[in-house]
Amino acid sequence: MEIITNITYIDGPEVRAFYDDDEKEEKIAVEFWDKDTVKVVYKHEDLSKSGDWCSPNAKYFINWKIKIFYGKDLIKVEDFDLKDKKVIIINGSNCIGDTLAWIPYIEEFRKKYKCDITYSTAHRQLFSNQYKNIKLVNYNDKNITAGELIKFGYDVKYQLGWWFEHEDSLDKGGNIQRPFEYPLQQAPCHILNLPYKEIKPKIKLGYKRPIKEKYVCIAVQSTGKSKLWNYPTGWEEIVDYLNQQGYKVVDIDKDNEYGVEEFKHIEKDVNTIPKNAIDDTGDKPLSRRVKYLEHCEFFIGLPSGLSWLAWASNCKTIMISGFSMDYTEFKPDVRIQNTDVCHGCWNKYPFSRDVWDWCPEFKLTPREFECTKTITPTMVIDGIKKLLKR
């Protein structure tokens, strides 16, 4: 009996078989092997009708060997090989931090497997002329179908993400480990089968200095209260101190105010930038943020996207963090964290992204947000002094 098989790798490996149904006398079984571990990842017992297909759940990189049997006869073997293949990798996040954290590993993947890479990601303008062997496309292009990708000539697709543990993407989407237990930058290494090492992203630099005077940049906003520095008057005291030392202080946040006007038990909880800082907030191009960051004396921020941007801008960076463990983000020049109180909840509990005042252990108690409420301006000033001594 003639059996025509078709193998594609757009949404993980898929095997489809075509034959004359009336002539089929034996089962058509398919085995998906991991060549590196020499183990069967998935076995499909029978493609029972012509046109039937099978595919394992795993969509992350596996060094596949696919075996197709008709009865006991091995009729086809295919070894997965990315060399010279046209691969599209899709970043499922539009967050600045994720965008910056993951792009270095797209280049590492290209070099390791010697393939032709298209990368769909947000904020691609940041990487202008930095990764010349990667084709960068608009983030919205991620919505094209598998059939369209094949039509456009792509052989393989992978999707990057830092999925939460309650999402079934842990198996189906590609992340094979609990995402909170390793650094943000390590996520693509698990999905793309790369060794992990911290790599600073390359972004477009070389902008004209925006301020003649000596200045410092700060960013005080974030998408959740747990990421903020929750010490009352903390930022104001730091700006006053920096002004006394002869520095201008520029706030480069997107939002002058951010928080909730009304949310369940909260009537209003809005974080406002320090009034004694220069206000450069607003929905402005990220290139403007880079321009300020690459020329400032140093940056003080939170575990958020603008801290990642400061690091990529080769800016000396001080990070104030309570909600994350020190391995989560990149290694800043100075990290200010109080480990004598509750901290690192991001790495311990399932995160509720829709809850502004998420504090899993001590919400609505006197210890709420103690991770950063107990970080004093003196501790931050000591961190500034430590940075300036280097």
Protein backbone atom coordinates (compact mmCIF):
# COMPACT_ATOMS: atom_id res chain seq x y z
CA MET A 1 0.00 0.00 0.00
CA GLU A 2 1.31 3.45 -0.88
CA ILE A 3 1.46 5.80 2.11
CA ILE A 4 2.30 9.47 1.59
CA THR A 5 3.43 11.20 4.76
CA ASN A 6 3.89 14.90 5.42
CA ILE A 7 5.87 16.25 8.38
CA THR A 8 5.76 19.89 9.46
CA TYR A 9 7.15 21.78 12.47
CA ILE A 10 5.18 25.03 12.55
CA ASP A 11 3.21 24.28 15.71
CA GLY A 12 5.44 21.57 17.06
CA PRO A 13 6.10 18.45 14.95
CA GLU A 14 3.05 17.14 13.12
CA VAL A 15 2.76 14.00 11.02
CA ARG A 16 -0.06 13.53 8.53
CA ALA A 17 -0.65 10.43 6.39
CA PHE A 18 -2.52 9.91 3.13
CA TYR A 19 -3.43 6.53 1.66
CA ASP A 20 -6.27 4.45 0.23
CA ASP A 21 -8.53 3.62 3.19
CA ASP A 22 -9.75 0.42 1.50
CA GLU A 23 -6.21 -0.96 1.23
CA LYS A 24 -5.16 -0.31 4.84
CA GLU A 25 -4.57 -3.59 6.70
CA GLU A 26 -2.11 -2.58 9.43
CA LYS A 27 -1.88 0.26 11.95
CA ILE A 28 0.14 3.34 11.04
CA ALA A 29 2.01 4.24 14.23
CA VAL A 30 4.19 7.29 14.82
CA GLU A 31 6.93 7.70 17.43
CA PHE A 32 8.39 11.08 18.37
CA TRP A 33 11.86 10.60 19.89
CA ASP A 34 14.14 13.04 21.69
CA LYS A 35 17.54 12.31 20.14
CA ASP A 36 19.41 13.94 23.03
CA THR A 37 17.83 11.80 25.75
CA VAL A 38 17.14 8.83 23.44
CA LYS A 39 13.60 8.57 24.78
CA VAL A 40 10.16 8.44 23.20
CA VAL A 41 8.37 11.70 23.98
CA TYR A 42 5.06 10.64 22.44
CA LYS A 43 3.68 7.67 20.53
CA HIS A 44 0.53 7.67 18.42
CA GLU A 45 -0.86 4.17 17.94
CA ASP A 46 -2.68 4.55 14.63
CA LEU A 47 -3.46 7.14 11.98
CA SER A 48 -6.70 5.31 11.30
CA LYS A 49 -8.04 7.30 8.35
CA SER A 50 -6.38 8.96 5.38
CA GLY A 51 -5.64 12.59 6.22
CA ASP A 52 -5.38 11.93 9.95
CA TRP A 53 -2.56 13.64 11.86
CA CYS A 54 -0.81 13.42 15.19
CA SER A 55 1.42 15.73 17.22
CA PRO A 56 2.97 15.78 20.71
CA ASN A 57 2.01 18.55 23.13
CA ALA A 58 5.57 19.86 23.42
CA LYS A 59 6.06 22.98 21.30
CA TYR A 60 9.45 23.97 22.70
CA PHE A 61 12.70 22.88 21.06
CA ILE A 62 13.38 19.16 21.11
CA ASN A 63 15.96 17.50 18.88
CA TRP A 64 13.38 15.31 17.20
CA LYS A 65 13.65 11.97 15.48
CA ILE A 66 10.35 10.84 14.01
CA LYS A 67 9.68 7.19 13.13
CA ILE A 68 6.64 6.05 11.14
CA PHE A 69 5.57 2.40 11.09
CA TYR A 70 3.14 0.40 8.97
CA GLY A 71 2.49 -2.58 11.15
CA LYS A 72 5.95 -3.78 12.21
CA ASP A 73 7.67 -2.21 9.20
CA LEU A 74 9.56 1.06 9.69
CA ILE A 75 8.59 3.01 6.57
CA LYS A 76 10.08 6.44 7.32
CA VAL A 77 12.59 8.09 9.64
CA GLU A 78 13.17 11.84 9.79
CA ASP A 79 15.84 13.63 11.80
CA PHE A 80 15.03 17.21 12.76
CA ASP A 81 17.68 19.64 11.52
CA LEU A 82 17.39 23.43 11.72
CA LYS A 83 20.40 24.27 9.57
CA ASP A 84 19.40 26.73 6.84
CA LYS A 85 15.73 26.38 7.84
CA LYS A 86 13.46 29.42 7.94
CA VAL A 87 12.41 29.84 11.59
CA ILE A 88 10.00 32.34 13.11
CA ILE A 89 10.16 33.00 16.84
CA ILE A 90 7.28 34.93 18.40
CA ASN A 91 7.56 36.90 21.62
CA GLY A 92 4.17 36.58 23.31
CA SER A 93 4.80 39.59 25.56
CA ASN A 94 4.81 43.32 24.85
CA CYS A 95 6.47 44.17 28.18
CA ILE A 96 9.63 46.24 27.90
CA GLY A 97 11.53 44.02 30.32
CA ASP A 98 10.61 40.78 28.53
CA THR A 99 11.41 42.35 25.16
CA LEU A 100 14.88 43.40 26.29
CA ALA A 101 15.61 40.29 28.33
CA TRP A 102 14.95 37.77 25.58
CA ILE A 103 16.39 39.16 22.37
CA PRO A 104 20.04 38.20 23.07
CA TYR A 105 19.01 34.53 23.09
CA ILE A 106 17.42 34.81 19.65
CA GLU A 107 20.89 35.63 18.36
CA GLU A 108 22.39 32.77 20.38
CA PHE A 109 19.82 30.41 18.86
CA ARG A 110 20.63 31.63 15.35
CA LYS A 111 24.33 31.07 15.86
CA LYS A 112 23.93 27.65 17.49
CA TYR A 113 21.56 26.15 14.93
CA LYS A 114 22.66 28.12 11.84
CA CYS A 115 19.14 28.95 10.74
CA ASP A 116 17.39 31.92 9.15
CA ILE A 117 15.55 33.78 11.93
CA THR A 118 12.55 36.07 11.88
CA TYR A 119 11.67 37.47 15.32
CA SER A 120 8.26 38.98 16.03
CA THR A 121 8.57 41.27 19.02
CA ALA A 122 7.34 44.52 20.51
CA HIS A 123 9.53 47.64 20.59
CA ARG A 124 11.66 46.44 17.66
CA GLN A 125 12.79 50.04 17.07
CA LEU A 126 15.07 49.68 20.10
CA PHE A 127 17.20 47.16 18.22
CA SER A 128 17.72 49.10 15.01
CA ASN A 129 20.89 47.84 13.26
CA GLN A 130 21.94 45.88 16.36
CA TYR A 131 21.03 42.33 15.29
CA LYS A 132 21.72 42.46 11.58
CA ASN A 133 21.24 38.73 10.98
CA ILE A 134 17.76 38.67 12.50
CA LYS A 135 14.70 39.91 10.65
CA LEU A 136 12.59 41.89 13.13
CA VAL A 137 8.87 42.19 12.43
CA ASN A 138 6.00 43.94 14.12
CA TYR A 139 4.58 42.44 17.29
CA ASN A 140 1.07 42.24 15.79
CA ASP A 141 2.36 39.86 13.13
CA LYS A 142 2.20 37.12 15.77
CA ASN A 143 -1.45 36.50 14.95
CA ILE A 144 -0.87 34.89 11.55
CA THR A 145 -1.99 31.27 11.27
CA ALA A 146 0.13 28.14 10.89
CA GLY A 147 -1.10 27.75 7.32
CA GLU A 148 -0.07 31.29 6.47
CA LEU A 149 3.37 30.73 7.98
CA ILE A 150 3.85 27.68 5.76
CA LYS A 151 2.65 29.73 2.79
CA PHE A 152 5.25 32.39 3.65
CA GLY A 153 7.94 29.72 3.55
CA TYR A 154 8.56 29.15 7.26
CA ASP A 155 9.66 25.70 8.37
CA VAL A 156 9.53 26.04 12.15
CA LYS A 157 7.82 28.25 14.76
CA TYR A 158 8.53 28.76 18.46
CA GLN A 159 6.77 31.03 20.93
CA LEU A 160 8.45 32.68 23.89
CA GLY A 161 6.64 33.39 27.13
CA TRP A 162 6.94 33.43 30.89
CA TRP A 163 3.70 31.61 31.56
CA PHE A 164 2.09 31.42 34.94
CA GLU A 165 1.71 28.02 36.52
CA HIS A 166 -2.09 27.97 36.34
CA GLU A 167 -1.95 28.17 32.55
CA ASP A 168 -1.77 24.91 30.63
CA SER A 169 0.86 26.51 28.41
CA LEU A 170 3.49 24.91 30.64
CA ASP A 171 3.15 21.78 28.50
CA LYS A 172 1.49 23.00 25.35
CA GLY A 173 3.12 26.39 24.94
CA GLY A 174 6.70 25.54 25.56
CA ASN A 175 7.92 26.44 29.04
CA ILE A 176 9.00 23.22 30.69
CA GLN A 177 9.76 24.57 34.18
CA ARG A 178 7.95 26.65 36.78
CA PRO A 179 8.74 30.20 35.61
CA PHE A 180 9.27 31.79 39.02
CA GLU A 181 12.16 29.53 39.97
CA TYR A 182 14.72 30.95 37.54
CA PRO A 183 15.80 34.31 36.08
CA LEU A 184 13.59 36.07 33.56
CA GLN A 185 16.40 35.85 31.01
CA GLN A 186 16.50 32.08 31.33
CA ALA A 187 12.97 31.58 29.95
CA PRO A 188 14.03 31.46 26.27
CA CYS A 189 16.89 29.11 27.16
CA HIS A 190 14.39 26.50 28.34
CA ILE A 191 12.21 26.94 25.29
CA LEU A 192 15.01 27.11 22.70
CA ASN A 193 17.44 24.59 24.24
CA LEU A 194 20.22 27.06 25.00
CA PRO A 195 22.74 27.20 27.86
CA TYR A 196 21.97 30.05 30.23
CA LYS A 197 24.27 32.95 30.97
CA GLU A 198 23.31 36.56 31.58
CA ILE A 199 23.63 38.53 28.33
CA LYS A 200 23.04 42.27 28.07
CA PRO A 201 20.81 43.18 25.10
CA LYS A 202 22.19 45.44 22.40
CA ILE A 203 20.09 48.53 21.70
CA LYS A 204 20.52 51.63 19.59
CA LEU A 205 22.60 54.25 21.42
CA GLY A 206 24.42 57.43 20.43
CA TYR A 207 21.76 60.05 21.12
CA LYS A 208 22.64 63.66 21.91
CA ARG A 209 22.92 64.57 25.59
CA PRO A 210 19.58 66.11 26.66
CA ILE A 211 20.77 68.12 29.70
CA LYS A 212 24.06 69.98 30.15
CA GLU A 213 24.01 69.69 33.96
CA LYS A 214 24.90 66.56 35.89
CA TYR A 215 21.72 64.55 36.35
CA VAL A 216 20.22 61.28 37.62
CA CYS A 217 17.22 59.42 36.21
CA ILE A 218 14.55 57.74 38.31
CA ALA A 219 11.44 55.64 37.57
CA VAL A 220 8.96 55.19 40.41
CA GLN A 221 5.95 53.57 38.71
CA SER A 222 5.05 49.96 38.04
CA THR A 223 2.02 47.88 37.10
CA GLY A 224 1.44 46.54 40.62
CA LYS A 225 1.80 47.96 44.11
CA SER A 226 4.00 45.04 45.18
CA LYS A 227 6.70 46.30 42.79
CA LEU A 228 6.70 49.85 44.16
CA TRP A 229 8.96 51.33 46.82
CA ASN A 230 6.24 51.69 49.45
CA TYR A 231 8.17 53.70 52.02
CA PRO A 232 6.23 56.96 52.62
CA THR A 233 8.11 60.02 51.35
CA GLY A 234 10.96 57.76 50.19
CA TRP A 235 11.36 59.16 46.69
CA GLU A 236 11.00 62.78 47.82
CA GLU A 237 13.79 62.33 50.35
CA ILE A 238 16.07 60.75 47.74
CA VAL A 239 15.42 63.56 45.25
CA ASP A 240 16.18 66.13 47.97
CA TYR A 241 19.42 64.33 48.79
CA LEU A 242 20.50 64.16 45.14
CA ASN A 243 19.67 67.84 44.62
CA GLN A 244 21.85 68.67 47.62
CA GLN A 245 24.69 66.71 46.00
CA GLY A 246 24.40 68.85 42.87
CA TYR A 247 22.36 66.50 40.66
CA LYS A 248 19.27 67.30 38.66
CA VAL A 249 16.77 64.42 39.00
CA VAL A 250 14.61 63.48 36.02
CA ASP A 251 11.61 61.14 36.31
CA ILE A 252 11.26 59.21 33.03
CA ASP A 253 8.14 57.18 33.83
CA LYS A 254 5.34 56.97 31.30
CA ASP A 255 2.72 57.95 33.90
CA ASN A 256 2.78 60.86 36.31
CA GLU A 257 0.16 58.99 38.34
CA TYR A 258 -0.61 55.28 38.27
CA GLY A 259 -2.78 52.99 40.37
CA VAL A 260 -6.49 52.44 40.91
CA GLU A 261 -9.29 54.96 41.34
CA GLU A 262 -11.68 52.35 42.71
CA PHE A 263 -11.02 48.64 43.11
CA LYS A 264 -13.06 46.39 45.42
CA HIS A 265 -11.99 47.37 48.96
CA ILE A 266 -9.75 50.19 47.69
CA GLU A 267 -11.39 53.59 47.17
CA LYS A 268 -8.33 55.19 45.64
CA ASP A 269 -4.70 54.14 45.62
CA VAL A 270 -2.58 56.13 43.19
CA ASN A 271 1.20 56.39 43.11
CA THR A 272 2.45 59.84 42.06
CA ILE A 273 5.96 60.80 41.00
CA PRO A 274 7.93 62.98 43.46
CA LYS A 275 6.99 66.64 43.06
CA ASN A 276 10.59 67.76 43.57
CA ALA A 277 11.82 65.85 40.48
CA ILE A 278 11.90 67.11 36.89
CA ASP A 279 8.79 65.65 35.24
CA ASP A 280 9.54 64.09 31.86
CA THR A 281 6.64 61.62 32.06
CA GLY A 282 4.25 61.02 29.19
CA ASP A 283 3.62 58.60 26.36
CA LYS A 284 6.93 59.36 24.66
CA PRO A 285 9.15 57.20 22.42
CA LEU A 286 11.46 54.80 24.22
CA SER A 287 14.31 56.38 22.28
CA ARG A 288 13.80 59.48 24.42
CA ARG A 289 14.17 57.34 27.54
CA VAL A 290 17.36 55.82 26.15
CA LYS A 291 18.71 59.29 25.38
CA TYR A 292 18.28 60.31 29.00
CA LEU A 293 19.61 57.03 30.38
CA GLU A 294 22.80 56.74 28.33
CA HIS A 295 24.04 60.15 29.50
CA CYS A 296 22.88 60.23 33.15
CA GLU A 297 25.21 59.65 36.08
CA PHE A 298 23.11 56.71 37.25
CA PHE A 299 19.54 55.42 37.40
CA ILE A 300 17.38 54.42 40.36
CA GLY A 301 14.39 52.24 39.67
CA LEU A 302 12.30 49.21 40.49
CA PRO A 303 12.15 45.64 39.15
CA SER A 304 10.40 46.90 36.03
CA GLY A 305 10.94 47.58 32.34
CA LEU A 306 12.74 50.91 32.67
CA SER A 307 15.40 49.29 34.86
CA TRP A 308 16.01 46.76 32.07
CA LEU A 309 16.21 49.68 29.63
CA ALA A 310 18.74 51.45 31.87
CA TRP A 311 20.90 48.32 31.99
CA ALA A 312 20.74 47.95 28.21
CA SER A 313 21.72 51.64 27.89
CA ASN A 314 24.96 50.90 29.78
CA CYS A 315 23.71 53.07 32.62
CA LYS A 316 24.83 52.45 36.20
CA THR A 317 21.71 51.05 37.83
CA ILE A 318 20.38 50.92 41.39
CA MET A 319 17.36 48.64 41.82
CA ILE A 320 15.00 48.83 44.80
CA SER A 321 13.14 45.53 45.12
CA GLY A 322 11.11 43.64 47.67
CA PHE A 323 8.75 41.40 45.77
CA SER A 324 11.36 39.44 43.77
CA MET A 325 14.36 37.35 44.72
CA ASP A 326 17.75 38.64 43.62
CA TYR A 327 18.13 36.05 40.85
CA THR A 328 14.95 37.16 39.05
CA GLU A 329 16.23 40.22 37.21
CA PHE A 330 19.62 41.10 35.75
CA LYS A 331 22.40 41.89 38.21
CA PRO A 332 22.29 45.66 38.76
CA ASP A 333 25.27 47.64 40.03
CA VAL A 334 23.51 47.96 43.39
CA ARG A 335 20.44 46.05 44.56
CA ILE A 336 18.67 47.38 47.64
CA GLN A 337 16.55 44.78 49.41
CA ASN A 338 15.63 44.01 53.00
CA THR A 339 15.93 40.24 53.41
CA ASP A 340 15.18 40.44 57.16
CA VAL A 341 11.45 40.77 56.44
CA CYS A 342 9.01 38.96 54.14
CA HIS A 343 10.25 39.26 50.57
CA GLY A 344 10.35 37.43 47.24
CA CYS A 345 6.60 36.68 47.02
CA TRP A 346 6.81 36.77 43.21
CA ASN A 347 8.99 33.68 43.32
CA LYS A 348 6.89 31.82 45.91
CA TYR A 349 3.22 32.25 45.00
CA PRO A 350 1.01 32.22 41.90
CA PHE A 351 0.79 35.84 40.81
CA SER A 352 -2.60 37.55 40.47
CA ARG A 353 -1.98 40.02 37.68
CA ASP A 354 -5.39 41.69 38.02
CA VAL A 355 -4.98 42.54 41.72
CA TRP A 356 -3.31 45.94 42.15
CA ASP A 357 -2.57 45.44 45.86
CA TRP A 358 -1.39 41.82 45.62
CA CYS A 359 0.42 40.88 48.84
CA PRO A 360 -0.10 37.13 49.29
CA GLU A 361 1.02 36.75 52.91
CA PHE A 362 0.07 39.97 54.70
CA LYS A 363 -2.58 41.77 52.66
CA LEU A 364 -4.75 44.08 54.81
CA THR A 365 -2.51 43.59 57.85
CA PRO A 366 0.08 45.88 59.47
CA ARG A 367 2.79 43.89 57.65
CA GLU A 368 1.38 44.53 54.19
CA PHE A 369 4.18 45.36 51.71
CA GLU A 370 6.78 45.31 54.47
CA CYS A 371 9.29 44.13 51.86
CA THR A 372 9.67 47.72 50.62
CA LYS A 373 8.06 49.75 53.41
CA THR A 374 11.09 48.77 55.51
CA ILE A 375 13.59 49.97 52.89
CA THR A 376 14.51 53.39 54.25
CA PRO A 377 15.88 56.42 52.38
CA THR A 378 19.08 55.92 54.39
CA MET A 379 19.47 52.45 52.87
CA VAL A 380 19.04 53.90 49.38
CA ILE A 381 21.48 56.75 50.10
CA ASP A 382 24.00 54.17 51.31
CA GLY A 383 23.49 52.35 48.00
CA ILE A 384 24.14 55.57 46.10
CA LYS A 385 27.36 56.14 48.05
CA LYS A 386 28.42 52.57 47.38
CA LEU A 387 27.84 53.05 43.66
CA LEU A 388 29.79 56.30 43.52
CA LYS A 389 32.79 54.75 45.28
CA ARG A 390 33.24 52.20 42.47
